[in-house]
Amino acid sequence: MTTKSSSNGSQNKISTFVLAAVYLVIILAVASIIWGASSYYQKTATLETAATLMAIGFIAMALAGYILFQSRKRVAKLKIEQQPILTQIECKSCNDKVTREFKRGDYVFKDGEKCPKCSSLGMITAIYREVKEKEKPVNV
Amino acid sequence: MNVLANLASLATNQIGLGSGDLIVQILSLASYLFIFVFIFYGQRLQMYIMIREVEGSLYKLKLMRDEGRKTAIETIKEIGKPATDPSVRVDRYLEYFTIAPQSMDPAGIVYKLDHILDVRDTRMKDEVKLMAPASDEVQVNNLENTLEAAMALNFIYKVVRHYYLQGKKTLSLYTIMQLQMILPMVMKEAEAYASALKAFAYGQPIGDGAGPLIAAKLMHGFEVRKVPKDCVVATVPFEGRTALVMKAEGPGGNVGKPGDAVKTLIEENKGKITAVIMIDAGLKLEGEAVGEIAEGIGAAIGGPGVDQFKIEEAIMADHIPLYAVIIKEDIGDAVSMMRKEISDAADKAIERIKSVVQERTKEGDQIIIVGVGNSIGVGQ
């Protein structure tokens, strides 16, 4: 079994309403920036007014981008992750321990597994998954 | 007139309306509008944000529930080779419920509950056999566990959806708030069940199998016999004592009835048992390491309490001391595939059991060692 994930396509969609609102905000933000810049260069507005318009535009764009990013992150989270499962075989004659991917029918203390080194019979002594620790160490 | 003039002057000079250019006026108006909106609709806005959060988790729960159902149906088709599509039966199974006995008069409730659980277990097994006629005893147990995990996911999804819809319908901030507050814990448990699905379907050991794994390590190579119900026991020489090592029969998904088994062993060896040592997976607190070993007193066993009651009752007759050794893990680790840390902790736990036996019993004594938990993926 390898690392894989599954997700449901129909639930991965971001709401159309949210998308439409985000795109509208982006359009308005771009318009605000252009308006601010053009009115400053054409001397139809003061520097403060132009700067305010452009600031509103940039803030709105940043907010829209953030909402879009968050929605995509939420979609990406809708996955069931599966980690690889390992079977450890201990050889009875050479006492060597080897691990391989889990196969259906494996269980701890199952006899008759072939040792890949000396081809004599071995036994499954452990079945486990290795977790890469995401948690930060606790210092308190 | 004087008042009006003063107000106009205030609007012009202090608040910002009427002076400056159009943009400044719009911004001033917008900021006041924001203040009023947040004063009167702040709580409602907060509720909508919470509803959105709960909705996101609900989508994930629905995905897990569907995945559970799909895995159960696929596994039944693959292993059980049914003649007809098992989907209808699986859907019916997912909706099964158990009614706990009435507790107004609590006398004798344990045996009533025990009986109800027995009936439930038999009914579930029969249902699985009907769904998957080609499966053997081990596969029936594994399929039953897979369906139980799917059932748990279905139940969690439905309960969360119930409170979400109720909160949305009544616009009750407190219903939504309570749901949102417990959601991280609920999601953690649901995720654990979702990852347990494959473990049960493939017959892989789970974290709860730490107890049976340790018992299996102790009894491996010795003659094993069955004890009621669904348990196995081996007589093992252990540190100069005779240990009756017991666990649920594996490698199928099975917890057995350790309460009945311990009672049987104590009755078989009337007056000879000097200690009972129970090994189980114990819930760790945040900050504790997975696979940490701890030692204590009492019956280390979870579940509805029937087996704990029976064990406590059985040891009381001869006043047998009851010791417990636990392997720490969180709820997610307990129901999902066994982590390496837990597998590695088995040898350390055996060392701890040895020290308990050396310190608390004498040479030549007869003791019982019980590996409590689900034996899925663990033979003997």
XYZ file of C-alpha atoms in Angstrom:
520
model
C 0.000 0.000 0.000
C 1.477 3.332 -0.942
C 0.810 6.842 0.250
C -2.284 8.109 -1.439
C -5.186 10.358 -0.811
C -8.748 10.454 -1.913
C -11.220 13.257 -2.163
C -14.690 13.856 -3.426
C -14.777 16.023 -6.529
C -18.220 17.510 -6.032
C -17.242 18.849 -2.612
C -13.991 20.363 -3.829
C -15.752 23.221 -5.592
C -15.570 26.679 -4.038
C -18.987 28.341 -3.788
C -19.866 30.209 -7.040
C -21.203 33.132 -5.004
C -17.925 33.496 -3.110
C -15.926 33.248 -6.333
C -18.124 35.879 -8.050
C -17.781 38.218 -5.057
C -14.004 37.766 -4.948
C -13.643 38.450 -8.685
C -15.887 41.543 -8.393
C -13.718 42.872 -5.575
C -10.583 42.245 -7.648
C -12.085 44.150 -10.626
C -13.105 47.058 -8.380
C -9.691 47.067 -6.737
C -7.914 47.219 -10.102
C -10.274 50.016 -11.201
C -9.506 51.914 -7.984
C -5.754 51.616 -8.530
C -6.040 52.748 -12.165
C -8.347 55.612 -11.186
C -5.981 56.739 -8.461
C -2.920 56.609 -10.736
C -4.577 58.276 -13.711
C -6.182 61.064 -11.660
C -2.780 61.860 -10.132
C -0.977 61.980 -13.478
C -3.797 64.030 -15.070
C -3.684 66.364 -12.062
C -7.444 65.951 -11.455
C -6.903 64.855 -7.837
C -4.541 65.643 -5.011
C -1.734 63.302 -4.046
C -3.636 62.261 -0.861
C -6.765 61.320 -2.817
C -4.803 59.351 -5.393
C -2.809 57.585 -2.691
C -6.019 56.744 -0.783
C -7.619 55.277 -3.908
C -4.551 53.205 -4.669
C -4.279 52.033 -1.044
C -7.940 50.957 -1.057
C -7.277 49.074 -4.302
C -4.226 47.247 -2.937
C -5.924 46.379 0.374
C -9.010 45.049 -1.430
C -6.805 42.987 -3.755
C -4.870 41.551 -0.836
C -8.110 40.639 0.976
C -9.573 38.993 -2.144
C -6.349 37.056 -2.666
C -6.357 35.932 0.960
C -9.974 34.685 0.735
C -9.171 32.836 -2.504
C -6.051 31.262 -0.926
C -7.976 30.240 2.201
C -10.745 28.619 0.124
C -8.189 26.625 -1.856
C -6.458 25.579 1.370
C -9.804 24.347 2.717
C -10.351 22.341 -0.467
C -6.862 20.871 -0.210
C -7.591 19.847 3.397
C -10.543 17.681 2.322
C -8.395 14.611 1.901
C -7.953 11.375 3.830
C -4.245 10.682 3.983
C -2.963 7.133 4.233
C 0.547 6.323 5.339
C 2.596 3.362 4.125
C 2.352 0.274 6.347
C 5.453 -1.852 6.849
C 5.740 -5.530 7.711
C 8.873 -6.644 9.583
C 10.050 -10.193 8.945
C 12.560 -11.879 11.222
C 14.535 -14.782 9.780
C 14.797 -17.807 12.048
C 18.195 -18.947 10.742
C 20.132 -15.722 10.062
C 18.200 -13.624 12.651
C 18.090 -10.789 10.163
C 15.202 -8.311 10.201
C 13.819 -7.041 6.901
C 10.873 -4.794 6.207
C 8.602 -4.738 3.207
C 5.250 -3.193 2.314
C 2.227 -4.740 4.031
C 0.290 -7.335 2.034
C -3.270 -8.437 2.755
C -3.146 -11.579 4.903
C -0.083 -10.471 6.904
C -0.370 -10.638 10.675
C 2.038 -10.551 13.614
C 3.487 -14.049 14.347
C 2.542 -15.389 10.924
C 5.003 -18.120 9.992
C 6.261 -19.144 6.585
C 7.523 -15.832 5.236
C 10.618 -16.249 3.069
C 13.766 -14.411 4.157
C 15.012 -12.339 1.206
C 18.659 -12.941 2.280
C 18.945 -16.664 2.951
C 15.555 -17.831 1.571
C 14.834 -19.825 4.725
C 11.547 -19.435 6.571
C 10.943 -16.398 8.725
C 8.155 -14.940 10.802
C 6.356 -11.597 10.840
C 7.306 -9.900 14.108
C 5.803 -6.444 13.621
C 3.409 -4.484 11.427
C 3.438 -0.718 11.837
C 3.242 2.686 10.249
C 5.948 5.278 10.637
C 4.692 8.768 11.416
C 6.797 11.777 10.559
C 6.195 13.904 13.617
C 4.576 17.231 12.708
C 4.200 18.400 16.297
C 6.791 20.719 17.745
C 8.633 19.404 20.828
C 7.127 20.597 24.106
C 9.488 22.649 26.236
C 7.115 23.371 29.109
C -31.033 77.413 14.645
C -27.944 77.728 16.734
C -28.015 74.005 17.506
C -28.366 73.097 13.816
C -25.499 75.338 12.940
C -23.370 73.737 15.619
C -24.246 70.230 14.326
C -23.366 71.241 10.755
C -20.081 72.636 11.983
C -19.389 69.419 13.911
C -20.168 67.339 10.821
C -17.863 69.514 8.784
C -14.957 69.871 11.158
C -14.947 66.905 13.520
C -16.574 64.029 11.663
C -15.289 64.975 8.243
C -18.551 65.264 6.300
C -19.009 68.211 4.020
C -15.359 69.107 3.872
C -12.553 67.892 1.633
C -13.076 65.988 -1.570
C -15.514 63.219 -2.424
C -13.218 60.324 -1.523
C -12.644 61.558 2.020
C -16.393 61.981 2.496
C -17.061 58.447 1.209
C -14.408 57.029 3.503
C -15.817 58.863 6.517
C -19.307 57.621 5.760
C -18.051 54.079 5.230
C -16.219 54.053 8.557
C -19.342 55.190 10.420
C -21.379 52.619 8.570
C -18.903 49.951 9.641
C -19.182 50.991 13.275
C -22.982 50.828 13.196
C -22.992 47.477 11.352
C -20.609 45.967 13.883
C -22.556 47.355 16.847
C -25.899 45.934 15.714
C -24.880 42.928 13.589
C -21.501 41.975 15.086
C -22.807 38.867 16.819
C -24.646 37.746 13.718
C -21.528 38.220 11.599
C -19.559 36.199 14.134
C -22.203 33.475 13.883
C -22.000 33.402 10.084
C -18.218 32.996 10.310
C -18.704 30.082 12.747
C -21.362 28.530 10.514
C -18.907 28.678 7.607
C -16.260 26.935 9.734
C -18.672 24.213 10.839
C -19.859 23.828 7.234
C -16.277 23.192 6.109
C -15.825 20.473 8.724
C -19.217 19.016 7.849
C -18.111 18.642 4.215
C -15.051 16.779 5.430
C -17.172 14.550 7.684
C -19.487 13.794 4.755
C -16.477 12.864 2.648
C -15.226 10.535 5.400
C -18.680 8.998 5.854
C -18.960 8.321 2.104
C -15.429 6.926 2.032
C -16.317 4.595 4.938
C -19.416 3.313 3.200
C -17.499 2.839 -0.060
C -14.636 0.978 1.642
C -17.090 -1.295 3.487
C -19.011 -2.164 0.302
C -15.823 -2.719 -1.727
C -14.298 -4.968 0.962
C -17.489 -7.007 1.290
C -17.612 -7.469 -2.496
C -13.915 -8.395 -2.625
C -13.827 -10.821 0.305
C -17.380 -11.992 0.759
C -18.289 -12.575 -2.899
C -21.994 -11.819 -2.374
C -24.512 -12.872 -5.040
C -26.320 -9.526 -4.857
C -25.222 -5.942 -4.321
C -24.579 -5.494 -0.563
C -25.154 -1.691 -0.655
C -28.725 -1.856 0.684
C -27.709 -4.117 3.588
C -24.678 -1.928 4.346
C -26.891 1.180 4.448
C -29.233 -0.614 6.830
C -26.295 -1.755 8.987
C -24.964 1.805 9.234
C -28.234 2.893 10.835
C -28.347 0.174 13.539
C -28.639 1.393 17.098
C -28.474 -0.153 20.568
C -30.690 0.919 23.443
C -29.010 0.779 26.847
C -31.030 -0.850 29.658
C -33.111 1.269 31.990
C -31.085 2.450 34.984
C -33.828 3.758 37.331
C -33.282 0.635 39.433
C -29.556 -0.015 38.824
C -29.414 -3.428 40.553
C -28.355 -6.058 38.016
C -27.874 -3.537 35.203
C -24.404 -4.881 34.301
C -25.773 -8.291 33.337
C -28.665 -6.692 31.442
C -26.176 -4.559 29.495
C -23.967 -7.609 28.969
C -26.915 -9.493 27.503
C -27.872 -6.617 25.203
C -24.265 -6.341 23.978
C -24.159 -10.099 23.345
C -27.370 -9.913 21.312
C -25.971 -6.961 19.383
C -22.706 -8.777 18.667
C -24.487 -11.922 17.461
C -26.872 -9.883 15.313
C -24.019 -7.897 13.734
C -21.985 -11.036 13.003
C -25.012 -12.754 11.431
C -25.651 -9.682 9.310
C -22.015 -9.675 8.107
C -22.219 -13.397 7.298
C -25.313 -12.723 5.182
C -23.585 -9.855 3.394
C -20.332 -11.763 2.830
C -21.130 -15.490 2.590
C -17.665 -16.501 1.310
C -15.750 -15.034 4.254
C -14.161 -17.103 7.017
C -14.308 -16.358 10.768
C -11.278 -14.009 10.722
C -12.636 -12.093 7.729
C -16.090 -11.837 9.332
C -14.473 -10.208 12.365
C -12.472 -7.811 10.186
C -15.530 -6.917 8.109
C -17.537 -6.323 11.268
C -14.836 -3.935 12.499
C -14.777 -2.152 9.121
C -18.541 -1.709 9.280
C -18.323 -0.503 12.880
C -15.829 2.209 11.814
C -18.127 3.208 8.920
C -21.035 3.234 11.377
C -19.135 5.537 13.752
C -18.351 7.944 10.894
C -22.002 7.926 9.805
C -23.117 8.672 13.363
C -20.610 11.509 13.882
C -21.608 13.088 10.552
C -25.311 12.903 11.353
C -24.979 14.352 14.860
C -22.787 17.264 13.686
C -25.183 17.906 10.780
C -28.117 17.874 13.213
C -26.654 20.592 15.434
C -25.407 22.586 12.432
C -28.862 22.654 10.833
C -30.565 23.331 14.167
C -28.227 26.241 14.854
C -28.736 27.610 11.356
C -32.513 27.231 11.560
C -32.878 28.899 14.959
C -29.938 31.302 14.384
C -28.793 30.365 17.854
C -25.274 31.607 18.435
C -24.818 29.318 21.426
C -25.751 26.110 19.577
C -23.289 26.951 16.797
C -20.663 28.133 19.280
C -20.805 24.879 21.284
C -20.519 22.864 18.084
C -17.622 24.954 16.826
C -15.820 24.605 20.163
C -15.889 20.794 20.284
C -15.346 20.371 16.542
C -11.512 19.983 16.666
C -11.891 16.975 19.018
C -14.732 15.521 16.951
C -12.710 15.912 13.753
C -9.700 14.217 15.342
C -11.813 11.215 16.287
C -13.491 11.092 12.879
C -10.106 11.252 11.130
C -8.912 8.365 13.290
C -11.931 6.267 12.302
C -11.401 7.192 8.650
C -7.827 5.959 8.734
C -8.926 2.875 10.710
C -11.179 1.813 7.830
C -8.297 0.518 5.723
C -6.659 -1.059 8.781
C -9.803 -3.062 9.510
C -10.439 -3.886 5.857
C -6.872 -5.188 5.401
C -6.581 -6.758 8.872
C -3.712 -4.544 10.048
C -2.918 -4.163 13.773
C -4.278 -0.991 15.377
C -2.973 1.037 18.320
C -5.543 -0.537 20.641
C -3.857 -3.877 19.892
C -0.854 -2.984 22.088
C -2.147 -5.210 24.929
C -2.757 -8.290 22.743
C 0.627 -7.708 21.018
C 2.451 -7.874 24.358
C 0.446 -10.927 25.456
C 1.173 -12.572 22.084
C 4.907 -11.927 22.537
C 4.740 -13.615 25.945
C 2.667 -16.620 24.861
C 4.246 -17.238 21.446
C 5.664 -20.745 21.182
C 3.549 -22.143 24.033
C 0.433 -24.271 23.767
C -2.655 -22.123 23.434
C -6.232 -23.040 24.380
C -9.495 -21.183 23.998
C -11.374 -19.669 26.926
C -14.838 -18.148 26.829
C -15.528 -15.843 25.207
C -13.341 -15.430 22.075
C -10.135 -15.423 24.139
C -7.019 -17.612 24.183
C -4.733 -18.497 27.090
C -1.287 -20.076 27.378
C 0.559 -21.300 30.458
C 3.981 -19.645 30.370
C 6.919 -19.916 32.803
C 7.695 -16.284 33.636
C 10.434 -15.065 36.007
C 10.148 -18.223 38.114
C 6.349 -17.922 38.306
C 3.626 -19.573 36.241
C 1.804 -17.016 34.152
C -1.536 -17.636 32.511
C -1.186 -15.226 29.588
C -4.477 -14.294 27.971
C -5.624 -12.209 24.999
C -8.510 -11.975 22.540
C -8.199 -14.551 19.784
C -6.459 -13.165 16.684
C -5.633 -12.324 14.006
C -9.238 -11.322 13.287
C -10.651 -8.096 14.674
C -11.873 -9.158 18.090
C -11.723 -7.855 21.655
C -13.214 -10.978 23.236
C -14.731 -10.864 26.700
C -11.780 -10.620 29.094
C -14.177 -10.344 32.031
C -15.559 -13.833 31.444
C -12.103 -15.208 30.615
C -10.478 -13.895 33.823
C -13.418 -15.214 35.866
C -13.022 -18.650 34.238
C -9.259 -18.733 34.926
C -9.708 -17.715 38.574
C -12.398 -20.392 39.041
C -10.237 -23.033 37.325
C -7.324 -22.212 39.651
C -9.349 -21.579 42.797
C -7.195 -19.965 45.488
C -3.929 -20.298 43.533
C -3.858 -16.988 41.664
C -1.744 -14.416 43.528
C -1.933 -11.471 41.116
C -3.672 -10.275 37.971
C -1.730 -7.942 35.673
C -3.645 -6.130 32.951
C -1.943 -4.509 29.938
C -3.860 -2.056 27.824
C -3.510 1.011 25.631
C -4.142 4.087 27.771
C -5.090 7.575 26.646
C -2.168 9.964 26.800
C -2.430 13.617 27.704
C -1.179 16.291 25.307
C 2.548 16.689 25.754
C 3.141 13.034 26.681
C 5.009 10.839 24.227
C 3.307 8.061 22.256
C 4.412 4.652 23.513
C 5.268 5.816 27.032
C 4.742 3.104 29.665
C 2.951 3.757 32.946
C 2.078 1.450 35.799
C -0.755 1.510 38.296
C -3.462 -0.326 40.190
C -6.883 -1.449 38.991
C -8.563 -2.972 35.979
C -7.041 -1.468 32.833
C -9.898 -1.972 30.424
C -12.193 0.364 28.502
C -15.500 -0.257 26.814
C -18.950 -0.111 28.386
C -17.674 -1.295 31.788
C -19.123 -4.811 31.817
C -15.748 -6.564 31.641
C -14.208 -4.228 34.222
C -17.075 -5.022 36.593
C -16.693 -8.776 36.071
C -12.922 -8.698 36.617
C -13.287 -6.629 39.788
C -15.987 -9.000 41.023
C -13.866 -12.089 40.228
C -10.771 -10.839 42.090
C -12.791 -9.720 45.122
C -13.660 -13.285 46.187
C -9.985 -14.112 46.967
C -8.805 -10.484 47.363
C -6.370 -10.908 44.480
C -4.269 -7.790 43.838
C -4.868 -6.182 40.439
C -2.026 -4.341 38.683
C -2.125 -2.374 35.449
C 0.480 -1.481 32.844
C -0.534 0.920 30.091
C 1.003 2.016 26.815
C 0.138 5.651 26.226
C -1.374 6.835 22.966
C -4.084 9.245 21.894
C -7.550 8.322 20.653
C -6.410 8.766 17.039
C -3.560 6.284 17.475
C -5.799 3.802 19.316
C -8.200 3.233 16.422
C -5.812 3.705 13.496
C -2.957 1.529 12.243
C -0.345 0.771 14.901
C 2.469 3.319 15.071
C 6.085 2.177 15.209
C 6.479 3.774 18.651
C 3.679 1.580 20.024
C 5.054 -1.564 18.373
C 8.509 -0.789 19.788
C 7.018 -0.105 23.247
C 5.965 -3.766 23.548
C 9.444 -4.919 24.647
C 9.735 -2.071 27.162
C 6.319 -2.983 28.566
C 7.437 -6.614 28.980
C 10.420 -5.397 31.008
C 8.029 -3.357 33.193
C 5.771 -6.401 33.676
C 8.827 -8.415 34.710
C 9.693 -5.860 37.388
C 6.076 -5.792 38.655
C 6.088 -9.598 38.882
C 9.466 -9.695 40.651
C 8.491 -6.996 43.127
C 4.880 -7.951 43.845
C 4.867 -11.786 43.696
C 6.993 -14.658 45.008
C 8.729 -17.408 43.033
C 6.396 -20.337 42.306
C 3.292 -18.118 42.377
C 0.621 -18.407 39.750
C -0.397 -15.162 38.067
C -2.704 -14.018 35.269
C -1.446 -11.597 32.592
C -4.194 -10.114 30.421
C -3.496 -8.319 27.139
C -6.576 -6.144 26.698
C -7.589 -4.732 23.310
C -8.417 -5.525 19.718
C -6.410 -8.473 18.368
C -6.762 -7.454 14.722
C -3.595 -8.360 12.837
C -2.046 -10.031 15.895
C -1.806 -13.817 15.995
C -0.721 -15.888 18.978
